[in-house]
């Protein structure tokens, strides 16, 4: 079983446990693992990052499943889980539901992921800039640039997005 398959199994297991608690919401995958999802595994992440407002429940689920806390991370065998605290995404962010083996998983929207990545790009991370171009090229017909321009906070980021959009068109 590949590392990605193991990570997906872990996500499904965590979702099932949260379901059992009768929670009306499920965690949302954010960060580099969301990039892994949108690139269909081409850019693997070694950490699964979840955004979930009920930290107490998620912590309990991870403990019950045998994960050990190490600082901000939870580990079990070769699976590493991070609990994201980017709560500002909850009221404003959008999320997609992706079906994996008949199982629905919540993932941060591509637009919000691109906005987050652009912050790293304009800070000087050329690799992230190239990944953004790749994602824009791959999803150009479905990306909601209006949403991106409405929600981006940095003028530098707006300029960079417009530049990348022109390159792709």
mmCIF file of N, CA, C and O in Angstrom, residues 34-40 96 98 110-111 113-114 131-145 168:
data_model
loop_
_atom_site.group_PDB
_atom_site.id
_atom_site.type_symbol
_atom_site.label_atom_id
_atom_site.label_comp_id
_atom_site.label_asym_id
_atom_site.label_seq_id
_atom_site.Cartn_x
_atom_site.Cartn_y
_atom_site.Cartn_z
ATOM 1 N N UNK A 34 -3.865 19.201 0.890
ATOM 2 C CA UNK A 34 -4.864 19.651 -0.091
ATOM 3 C C UNK A 34 -4.203 19.763 -1.464
ATOM 4 O O UNK A 34 -4.800 19.403 -2.482
ATOM 5 N N UNK A 35 -2.952 20.218 -1.499
ATOM 6 C CA UNK A 35 -2.205 20.263 -2.751
ATOM 7 C C UNK A 35 -2.049 18.855 -3.314
ATOM 8 O O UNK A 35 -2.207 18.633 -4.511
ATOM 9 N N UNK A 36 -1.775 17.890 -2.443
ATOM 10 C CA UNK A 36 -1.675 16.494 -2.864
ATOM 11 C C UNK A 36 -2.982 16.043 -3.514
ATOM 12 O O UNK A 36 -2.978 15.375 -4.546
ATOM 13 N N UNK A 37 -4.101 16.426 -2.918
ATOM 14 C CA UNK A 37 -5.413 16.050 -3.460
ATOM 15 C C UNK A 37 -5.607 16.657 -4.849
ATOM 16 O O UNK A 37 -5.960 15.954 -5.796
ATOM 17 N N UNK A 38 -5.354 17.973 -4.978
ATOM 18 C CA UNK A 38 -5.612 18.654 -6.249
ATOM 19 C C UNK A 38 -4.630 18.256 -7.359
ATOM 20 O O UNK A 38 -4.947 18.404 -8.536
ATOM 21 N N UNK A 39 -3.448 17.768 -6.975
ATOM 22 C CA UNK A 39 -2.503 17.304 -7.996
ATOM 23 C C UNK A 39 -2.587 15.790 -8.159
ATOM 24 O O UNK A 39 -1.757 15.193 -8.825
ATOM 25 N N UNK A 40 -3.591 15.186 -7.542
ATOM 26 C CA UNK A 40 -3.833 13.744 -7.629
ATOM 27 C C UNK A 40 -2.590 12.942 -7.270
ATOM 28 O O UNK A 40 -2.250 11.963 -7.920
ATOM 29 N N UNK A 96 -14.599 22.063 -0.860
ATOM 30 C CA UNK A 96 -15.110 21.113 -1.833
ATOM 31 C C UNK A 96 -15.267 19.758 -1.177
ATOM 32 O O UNK A 96 -14.537 19.430 -0.241
ATOM 33 N N UNK A 98 -14.967 15.845 -1.992
ATOM 34 C CA UNK A 98 -14.384 14.945 -2.973
ATOM 35 C C UNK A 98 -14.698 13.518 -2.556
ATOM 36 O O UNK A 98 -14.563 13.157 -1.387
ATOM 37 N N UNK A 110 -9.934 25.052 -4.091
ATOM 38 C CA UNK A 110 -8.708 25.320 -4.839
ATOM 39 C C UNK A 110 -8.367 26.807 -4.762
ATOM 40 O O UNK A 110 -7.202 27.181 -4.624
ATOM 41 N N UNK A 111 -9.388 27.658 -4.823
ATOM 42 C CA UNK A 111 -9.153 29.104 -4.771
ATOM 43 C C UNK A 111 -8.515 29.517 -3.443
ATOM 44 O O UNK A 111 -7.552 30.292 -3.431
ATOM 45 N N UNK A 113 -6.835 27.574 -1.428
ATOM 46 C CA UNK A 113 -5.497 26.982 -1.407
ATOM 47 C C UNK A 113 -4.531 27.865 -2.204
ATOM 48 O O UNK A 113 -3.416 28.154 -1.748
ATOM 49 N N UNK A 114 -4.955 28.315 -3.378
ATOM 50 C CA UNK A 114 -4.100 29.181 -4.189
ATOM 51 C C UNK A 114 -3.787 30.497 -3.475
ATOM 52 O O UNK A 114 -2.647 30.976 -3.522
ATOM 53 N N UNK A 131 4.295 25.829 -8.641
ATOM 54 C CA UNK A 131 3.130 24.979 -8.346
ATOM 55 C C UNK A 131 1.828 25.728 -8.624
ATOM 56 O O UNK A 131 0.873 25.152 -9.146
ATOM 57 N N UNK A 132 1.793 27.001 -8.279
ATOM 58 C CA UNK A 132 0.602 27.817 -8.547
ATOM 59 C C UNK A 132 0.340 27.860 -10.051
ATOM 60 O O UNK A 132 -0.789 27.671 -10.500
ATOM 61 N N UNK A 133 1.388 28.099 -10.830
ATOM 62 C CA UNK A 133 1.236 28.125 -12.292
ATOM 63 C C UNK A 133 0.695 26.794 -12.795
ATOM 64 O O UNK A 133 -0.190 26.755 -13.661
ATOM 65 N N UNK A 134 1.219 25.700 -12.262
ATOM 66 C CA UNK A 134 0.770 24.361 -12.667
ATOM 67 C C UNK A 134 -0.712 24.173 -12.351
ATOM 68 O O UNK A 134 -1.475 23.677 -13.188
ATOM 69 N N UNK A 135 -1.123 24.576 -11.148
ATOM 70 C CA UNK A 135 -2.533 24.438 -10.768
ATOM 71 C C UNK A 135 -3.430 25.312 -11.640
ATOM 72 O O UNK A 135 -4.503 24.880 -12.068
ATOM 73 N N UNK A 136 -2.998 26.537 -11.904
ATOM 74 C CA UNK A 136 -3.798 27.427 -12.753
ATOM 75 C C UNK A 136 -3.912 26.834 -14.154
ATOM 76 O O UNK A 136 -4.994 26.829 -14.752
ATOM 77 N N UNK A 137 -2.816 26.300 -14.656
ATOM 78 C CA UNK A 137 -2.832 25.679 -15.983
ATOM 79 C C UNK A 137 -3.799 24.493 -15.998
ATOM 80 O O UNK A 137 -4.590 24.330 -16.924
ATOM 81 N N UNK A 138 -3.743 23.668 -14.964
ATOM 82 C CA UNK A 138 -4.565 22.452 -14.911
ATOM 83 C C UNK A 138 -6.049 22.739 -14.709
ATOM 84 O O UNK A 138 -6.902 22.016 -15.218
ATOM 85 N N UNK A 139 -6.361 23.768 -13.931
ATOM 86 C CA UNK A 139 -7.751 24.041 -13.545
ATOM 87 C C UNK A 139 -8.268 25.367 -14.091
ATOM 88 O O UNK A 139 -9.275 25.884 -13.602
ATOM 89 N N UNK A 140 -7.619 25.925 -15.104
ATOM 90 C CA UNK A 140 -7.951 27.278 -15.575
ATOM 91 C C UNK A 140 -9.421 27.472 -15.905
ATOM 92 O O UNK A 140 -9.963 28.551 -15.716
ATOM 93 N N UNK A 141 -10.086 26.432 -16.372
ATOM 94 C CA UNK A 141 -11.497 26.566 -16.757
ATOM 95 C C UNK A 141 -12.434 26.560 -15.555
ATOM 96 O O UNK A 141 -13.585 26.964 -15.676
ATOM 97 N N UNK A 142 -11.965 26.095 -14.410
ATOM 98 C CA UNK A 142 -12.855 25.985 -13.245
ATOM 99 C C UNK A 142 -12.497 26.927 -12.096
ATOM 100 O O UNK A 142 -13.278 27.068 -11.168
ATOM 101 N N UNK A 143 -11.339 27.562 -12.157
ATOM 102 C CA UNK A 143 -10.945 28.464 -11.066
ATOM 103 C C UNK A 143 -11.808 29.718 -11.104
ATOM 104 O O UNK A 143 -11.997 30.341 -12.150
ATOM 105 N N UNK A 144 -12.298 30.100 -9.934
ATOM 106 C CA UNK A 144 -13.102 31.312 -9.792
ATOM 107 C C UNK A 144 -12.165 32.471 -9.432
ATOM 108 O O UNK A 144 -11.921 32.758 -8.264
ATOM 109 N N UNK A 145 -11.625 33.116 -10.470
ATOM 110 C CA UNK A 145 -10.685 34.216 -10.228
ATOM 111 C C UNK A 145 -11.375 35.400 -9.556
ATOM 112 O O UNK A 145 -10.746 36.133 -8.796
ATOM 113 N N UNK A 168 -1.192 31.947 -18.721
ATOM 114 C CA UNK A 168 -1.909 30.701 -19.017
ATOM 115 C C UNK A 168 -2.887 30.878 -20.174
ATOM 116 O O UNK A 168 -3.100 29.985 -20.965
#
